[in-house]
């Protein structure tokens, strides 16, 4: 008990090992992640500006895409900015408070993105499967509320975990074999009783990941069924093109999250956990504007005229 108290009072920082096991790759990795970060910021901010400034894009679909780009900007800044700082300064130590703050931001943004992806699939379902009712159901007030609830739900989802984590005692070596403060690696450093935290985490995680995933999956099953009933020459191709980009993003995002947190959540597979975490924390925010928007002819033409 004394040892636990001593650790809790004296341990004020943890060390993120990141990719430090490859000293010769530090400069190339820094340049690679810097390039990805700059391109992610530029692409997502361009989409946000476009959606706000051009009245042609003042529709529910583009409004949600603009919100998704805002999320990706925050998401990338939460993860990549600290990773780049550790590469540049060589200091991988971070205070416990900053560690918990990054976890809260990361967890909240992840939950918000899951909710927003579900809302976007619902929007496409109504547009394709209920076109006659779409304008009446998806009013300005409706899509503003849906987007706001996604953000608010996300930032409320991790309050309990963050509160318990702030009182958690850390024991022994405080090295995290990861490049950001994720929940599972941080929990492994604790010598406190984390059973209650784990008990609460399971239903909350299911609510904010499994429920949106099932809603998205159900929406797309209905969409695919409806599309198959459309004669190809009169709109099937256009409907598939509209939804295929969303389906690619959803598959990439949820697929890597499930793979990391379900299949790779063991000590022996932790290096793979760290590697695949790059997909939904770094690659997805970079790929989303390319998959969703920049392959859209209307968006490309508007950006070309603007720049």
Short mmCIF file of C-alpha atoms in Angstrom, two decimals:
data_model
loop_
_atom_site.label_atom_id
_atom_site.label_comp_id
_atom_site.label_asym_id
_atom_site.label_seq_id
_atom_site.Cartn_x
_atom_site.Cartn_y
_atom_site.Cartn_z
CA UNK A 1 0.00 0.00 0.00
CA UNK A 2 2.87 2.37 0.83
CA UNK A 3 4.54 1.48 -2.44
CA UNK A 4 1.38 2.32 -4.33
CA UNK A 5 1.08 5.65 -2.54
CA UNK A 6 4.74 6.44 -3.23
CA UNK A 7 4.35 5.64 -6.92
CA UNK A 8 1.20 7.70 -7.21
CA UNK A 9 2.78 10.74 -5.60
CA UNK A 10 6.20 10.56 -7.24
CA UNK A 11 5.38 9.46 -10.79
CA UNK A 12 4.58 12.65 -12.65
CA UNK A 13 5.38 11.62 -16.22
CA UNK A 14 5.50 8.68 -18.59
CA UNK A 15 7.74 8.02 -21.58
CA UNK A 16 6.29 7.24 -24.99
CA UNK A 17 8.68 4.88 -26.73
CA UNK A 18 6.98 5.44 -30.08
CA UNK A 19 9.34 4.37 -32.85
CA UNK A 20 12.56 4.97 -30.89
CA UNK A 21 13.71 1.36 -31.37
CA UNK A 22 14.81 2.39 -34.89
CA UNK A 23 17.28 5.30 -34.30
CA UNK A 24 18.35 5.40 -37.93
CA UNK A 25 14.79 6.04 -39.07
CA UNK A 26 14.03 9.01 -36.83
CA UNK A 27 14.65 11.70 -39.47
CA UNK A 28 12.85 9.87 -42.33
CA UNK A 29 9.90 9.11 -40.03
CA UNK A 30 9.76 12.74 -38.88
CA UNK A 31 9.67 13.96 -42.49
CA UNK A 32 7.07 11.35 -43.45
CA UNK A 33 4.72 12.18 -40.57
CA UNK A 34 5.26 15.91 -41.11
CA UNK A 35 4.28 15.58 -44.77
CA UNK A 36 1.18 13.55 -43.84
CA UNK A 37 0.22 16.09 -41.16
CA UNK A 38 0.58 19.11 -43.47
CA UNK A 39 -1.36 17.40 -46.27
CA UNK A 40 -4.07 16.25 -43.83
CA UNK A 41 -4.49 19.78 -42.48
CA UNK A 42 -4.50 21.35 -45.95
CA UNK A 43 -7.01 18.91 -47.44
CA UNK A 44 -9.44 18.93 -44.51
CA UNK A 45 -9.30 22.70 -43.95
CA UNK A 46 -9.89 23.22 -47.69
CA UNK A 47 -13.05 21.10 -47.47
CA UNK A 48 -14.30 23.04 -44.43
CA UNK A 49 -13.70 26.39 -46.16
CA UNK A 50 -15.36 25.13 -49.34
CA UNK A 51 -18.48 23.90 -47.52
CA UNK A 52 -18.80 27.17 -45.59
CA UNK A 53 -18.03 29.57 -48.44
CA UNK A 54 -19.80 28.03 -51.44
CA UNK A 55 -23.61 27.91 -51.26
CA UNK A 56 -23.67 25.01 -53.74
CA UNK A 57 -22.38 22.83 -50.92
CA UNK A 58 -24.96 23.96 -48.35
CA UNK A 59 -26.62 20.53 -48.32
CA UNK A 60 -26.88 17.93 -45.53
CA UNK A 61 -24.33 15.60 -47.14
CA UNK A 62 -21.65 18.28 -47.51
CA UNK A 63 -22.49 19.75 -44.12
CA UNK A 64 -21.72 16.38 -42.51
CA UNK A 65 -18.56 16.05 -44.63
CA UNK A 66 -17.46 19.47 -43.38
CA UNK A 67 -18.01 18.31 -39.80
CA UNK A 68 -16.03 15.16 -40.52
CA UNK A 69 -13.16 17.28 -41.82
CA UNK A 70 -13.28 19.40 -38.64
CA UNK A 71 -13.05 16.21 -36.61
CA UNK A 72 -10.08 15.01 -38.65
CA UNK A 73 -8.25 18.31 -38.12
CA UNK A 74 -8.69 17.98 -34.34
CA UNK A 75 -7.91 14.26 -34.45
CA UNK A 76 -4.64 14.69 -36.34
CA UNK A 77 -3.56 17.63 -34.18
CA UNK A 78 -4.18 15.56 -31.03
CA UNK A 79 -2.04 12.64 -32.21
CA UNK A 80 0.49 13.87 -34.77
CA UNK A 81 1.49 17.20 -33.22
CA UNK A 82 2.89 15.50 -30.10
CA UNK A 83 4.47 12.71 -32.16
CA UNK A 84 6.25 15.27 -34.36
CA UNK A 85 7.41 17.20 -31.28
CA UNK A 86 8.92 14.03 -29.81
CA UNK A 87 10.79 13.35 -33.08
CA UNK A 88 12.03 16.93 -33.36
CA UNK A 89 13.11 17.51 -29.75
CA UNK A 90 13.99 13.93 -28.88
CA UNK A 91 12.05 14.25 -25.62
CA UNK A 92 9.48 11.47 -25.31
CA UNK A 93 8.52 12.16 -21.69
CA UNK A 94 5.09 13.61 -21.03
CA UNK A 95 3.39 14.62 -17.80
CA UNK A 96 0.55 12.50 -16.46
CA UNK A 97 -1.87 15.42 -16.80
CA UNK A 98 -1.01 15.93 -20.47
CA UNK A 99 -1.22 12.19 -20.96
CA UNK A 100 -4.75 12.06 -19.56
CA UNK A 101 -5.76 15.18 -21.51
CA UNK A 102 -4.62 13.60 -24.77
CA UNK A 103 -6.52 10.41 -23.93
CA UNK A 104 -9.69 12.44 -23.27
CA UNK A 105 -9.40 14.34 -26.55
CA UNK A 106 -8.55 11.22 -28.53
CA UNK A 107 -11.34 9.12 -26.98
CA UNK A 108 -13.92 11.89 -27.37
CA UNK A 109 -13.05 12.55 -31.01
CA UNK A 110 -13.12 8.81 -31.78
CA UNK A 111 -16.61 8.46 -30.27
CA UNK A 112 -17.80 11.61 -32.06
CA UNK A 113 -16.51 10.30 -35.39
CA UNK A 114 -18.30 6.96 -34.88
CA UNK A 115 -21.55 8.84 -34.23
CA UNK A 116 -21.02 11.14 -37.21
CA UNK A 117 -20.30 8.25 -39.59
CA UNK A 118 -23.58 6.65 -38.46
CA UNK A 119 -25.43 9.93 -39.06
CA UNK A 120 -23.90 10.19 -42.55
CA UNK A 121 -25.01 6.65 -43.40
CA UNK A 122 -28.51 7.51 -42.17
CA UNK A 123 -28.49 10.61 -44.37
CA UNK A 124 -27.55 8.53 -47.43
CA UNK A 125 -30.20 5.93 -46.53
CA UNK A 126 -32.95 8.57 -46.47
CA UNK A 127 -31.68 10.23 -49.66
CA UNK A 128 -31.64 6.95 -51.63
CA UNK A 129 -34.34 4.83 -49.98
CA UNK A 130 -36.78 7.58 -48.95
CA UNK A 131 -36.23 10.30 -51.57
CA UNK A 132 -39.78 11.64 -51.42
CA UNK A 133 -39.54 12.24 -47.68
CA UNK A 134 -35.90 13.34 -47.61
CA UNK A 135 -36.44 17.11 -47.91
CA UNK A 136 -39.13 17.07 -45.23
CA UNK A 137 -37.10 14.94 -42.80
CA UNK A 138 -33.62 16.36 -43.33
CA UNK A 139 -34.28 20.03 -42.63
CA UNK A 140 -31.60 22.52 -41.59
CA UNK A 141 -32.69 22.13 -37.98
CA UNK A 142 -32.52 18.33 -38.23
CA UNK A 143 -29.00 18.08 -39.59
CA UNK A 144 -27.71 20.77 -37.21
CA UNK A 145 -29.10 18.78 -34.28
CA UNK A 146 -27.67 15.50 -35.57
CA UNK A 147 -24.19 16.98 -35.99
CA UNK A 148 -24.31 18.74 -32.61
CA UNK A 149 -25.43 15.56 -30.84
CA UNK A 150 -22.55 13.63 -32.44
CA UNK A 151 -20.01 16.13 -31.07
CA UNK A 152 -21.63 16.43 -27.63
CA UNK A 153 -22.11 12.66 -27.24
CA UNK A 154 -18.46 12.09 -28.13
CA UNK A 155 -17.14 14.55 -25.57
CA UNK A 156 -19.43 13.18 -22.85
CA UNK A 157 -18.50 9.56 -23.56
CA UNK A 158 -15.03 9.55 -21.97
CA UNK A 159 -15.66 11.75 -18.91
CA UNK A 160 -16.04 8.79 -16.50
CA UNK A 161 -12.91 7.03 -17.77
CA UNK A 162 -10.89 10.23 -17.67
CA UNK A 163 -12.00 10.92 -14.09
CA UNK A 164 -10.99 7.45 -12.89
CA UNK A 165 -7.75 7.58 -14.84
CA UNK A 166 -6.80 10.85 -13.15
CA UNK A 167 -6.79 9.06 -9.79
CA UNK A 168 -4.94 6.00 -11.06
CA UNK A 169 -1.64 5.03 -9.41
CA UNK A 170 1.23 4.12 -11.74
CA UNK A 171 3.79 1.49 -10.78
CA UNK A 172 7.19 0.31 -11.91
CA UNK A 173 8.60 1.39 -15.29
CA UNK A 174 6.57 4.17 -16.86
CA UNK A 175 7.47 3.39 -20.46
CA UNK A 176 4.54 3.19 -22.89
CA UNK A 177 5.33 1.15 -25.99
CA UNK A 178 3.09 3.32 -28.14
CA UNK A 179 3.18 6.64 -30.01
CA UNK A 180 0.18 8.18 -28.19
CA UNK A 181 -1.65 7.79 -24.90
CA UNK A 182 -4.10 5.02 -25.68
CA UNK A 183 -6.36 3.46 -23.04
CA UNK A 184 -5.04 -0.12 -22.94
CA UNK A 185 -1.27 0.60 -22.78
CA UNK A 186 -1.82 3.22 -20.07
CA UNK A 187 -3.99 0.85 -18.06
CA UNK A 188 -1.19 -1.74 -18.06
CA UNK A 189 1.03 0.69 -16.08
CA UNK A 190 -1.47 0.99 -13.23
CA UNK A 191 -1.15 -0.75 -9.89
CA UNK A 192 -4.61 0.44 -8.82
CA UNK A 193 -7.71 -1.70 -9.02
CA UNK A 194 -8.94 -1.05 -12.55
CA UNK A 195 -11.79 -3.58 -12.52
CA UNK A 196 -14.50 -0.91 -12.18
CA UNK A 197 -12.94 1.14 -14.97
CA UNK A 198 -12.85 -1.92 -17.23
CA UNK A 199 -16.44 -2.75 -16.31
CA UNK A 200 -17.65 0.73 -17.27
CA UNK A 201 -15.46 0.92 -20.39
CA UNK A 202 -17.00 -2.16 -22.02
CA UNK A 203 -20.64 -0.94 -22.27
CA UNK A 204 -19.57 2.64 -23.08
CA UNK A 205 -17.28 1.42 -25.87
CA UNK A 206 -20.03 -0.84 -27.21
CA UNK A 207 -22.51 2.05 -27.13
CA UNK A 208 -20.24 4.44 -29.06
CA UNK A 209 -18.61 1.99 -31.48
CA UNK A 210 -20.72 -1.14 -31.90
CA UNK A 211 -24.08 0.70 -32.03
CA UNK A 212 -22.96 3.19 -34.75
CA UNK A 213 -21.30 0.34 -36.63
CA UNK A 214 -24.51 -1.74 -36.61
CA UNK A 215 -26.57 1.30 -37.61
CA UNK A 216 -24.17 2.04 -40.46
CA UNK A 217 -24.14 -1.61 -41.56
CA UNK A 218 -27.95 -1.82 -41.52
CA UNK A 219 -28.27 1.45 -43.46
CA UNK A 220 -25.94 0.20 -46.17
CA UNK A 221 -27.66 -3.15 -46.46
CA UNK A 222 -30.88 -1.24 -47.16
CA UNK A 223 -29.07 1.10 -49.56
CA UNK A 224 -27.49 -1.76 -51.53
CA UNK A 225 -30.86 -3.52 -51.75
CA UNK A 226 -32.48 -0.34 -53.05
CA UNK A 227 -29.67 0.31 -55.55
CA UNK A 228 -29.93 -3.19 -57.01
CA UNK A 229 -33.56 -2.45 -57.86
CA UNK A 230 -32.59 0.59 -59.92
CA UNK A 231 -32.06 -0.06 -63.66
CA UNK A 232 -28.33 0.41 -64.32
CA UNK A 233 -28.81 2.83 -67.18
CA UNK A 234 -30.94 5.23 -65.13
CA UNK A 235 -28.95 5.79 -61.98
CA UNK A 236 -27.47 2.67 -60.42
CA UNK A 237 -23.92 3.72 -61.24
CA UNK A 238 -24.42 7.22 -59.78
CA UNK A 239 -25.93 5.84 -56.57
CA UNK A 240 -23.07 3.35 -56.18
CA UNK A 241 -20.52 6.11 -56.75
CA UNK A 242 -22.14 8.31 -54.10
CA UNK A 243 -22.08 5.62 -51.41
CA UNK A 244 -18.96 3.65 -52.27
CA UNK A 245 -16.64 6.34 -50.88
CA UNK A 246 -18.48 6.39 -47.54
CA UNK A 247 -18.39 2.59 -47.39
CA UNK A 248 -14.62 2.58 -48.00
CA UNK A 249 -14.03 5.04 -45.15
CA UNK A 250 -16.32 3.18 -42.75
CA UNK A 251 -14.69 -0.18 -43.56
CA UNK A 252 -11.17 1.20 -43.10
CA UNK A 253 -12.03 3.02 -39.87
CA UNK A 254 -14.06 0.35 -38.07
CA UNK A 255 -11.98 -2.51 -39.48
CA UNK A 256 -8.73 -1.21 -38.00
CA UNK A 257 -10.38 -0.27 -34.67
CA UNK A 258 -11.84 -3.78 -34.26
CA UNK A 259 -8.56 -5.34 -35.34
CA UNK A 260 -6.54 -3.27 -32.85
CA UNK A 261 -8.80 -3.42 -29.80
CA UNK A 262 -10.15 -6.95 -30.17
CA UNK A 263 -7.62 -9.08 -32.04
CA UNK A 264 -4.35 -7.37 -31.03
CA UNK A 265 -5.12 -6.50 -27.40
CA UNK A 266 -2.38 -8.74 -25.92
CA UNK A 267 1.17 -8.13 -24.69
CA UNK A 268 2.75 -10.35 -27.35
CA UNK A 269 0.96 -8.56 -30.19
CA UNK A 270 1.48 -5.02 -28.85
CA UNK A 271 4.01 -4.10 -31.60
CA UNK A 272 1.36 -4.98 -34.21
CA UNK A 273 -1.19 -3.03 -32.17
CA UNK A 274 1.01 0.05 -32.45
CA UNK A 275 1.53 -0.46 -36.19
CA UNK A 276 -2.16 -0.91 -37.04
CA UNK A 277 -3.12 2.01 -34.80
CA UNK A 278 -1.45 4.18 -37.43
CA UNK A 279 -4.28 3.36 -39.83
CA UNK A 280 -7.13 4.95 -37.88
CA UNK A 281 -5.11 7.70 -36.19
CA UNK A 282 -2.90 8.86 -39.09
CA UNK A 283 -3.93 7.27 -42.40
CA UNK A 284 -7.72 7.63 -42.10
CA UNK A 285 -7.72 11.42 -41.41
CA UNK A 286 -5.35 11.80 -44.37
CA UNK A 287 -7.40 9.57 -46.68
CA UNK A 288 -10.90 10.78 -45.80
CA UNK A 289 -10.85 14.06 -47.78
CA UNK A 290 -9.25 12.25 -50.73
CA UNK A 291 -11.80 9.42 -50.74
CA UNK A 292 -14.89 11.45 -49.87
CA UNK A 293 -14.41 14.79 -51.56
CA UNK A 294 -11.45 15.12 -53.87
CA UNK A 295 -12.66 12.28 -56.09
CA UNK A 296 -15.91 14.24 -56.49
CA UNK A 297 -15.92 16.13 -59.79
CA UNK A 298 -17.88 19.09 -58.41
CA UNK A 299 -15.51 19.51 -55.45
CA UNK A 300 -12.42 19.19 -57.66
CA UNK A 301 -13.68 21.81 -60.11
CA UNK A 302 -14.55 24.25 -57.32
CA UNK A 303 -11.13 23.84 -55.69
CA UNK A 304 -9.41 24.24 -59.07
CA UNK A 305 -11.22 27.54 -59.69
CA UNK A 306 -10.44 28.75 -56.17
CA UNK A 307 -6.73 27.93 -56.27
#
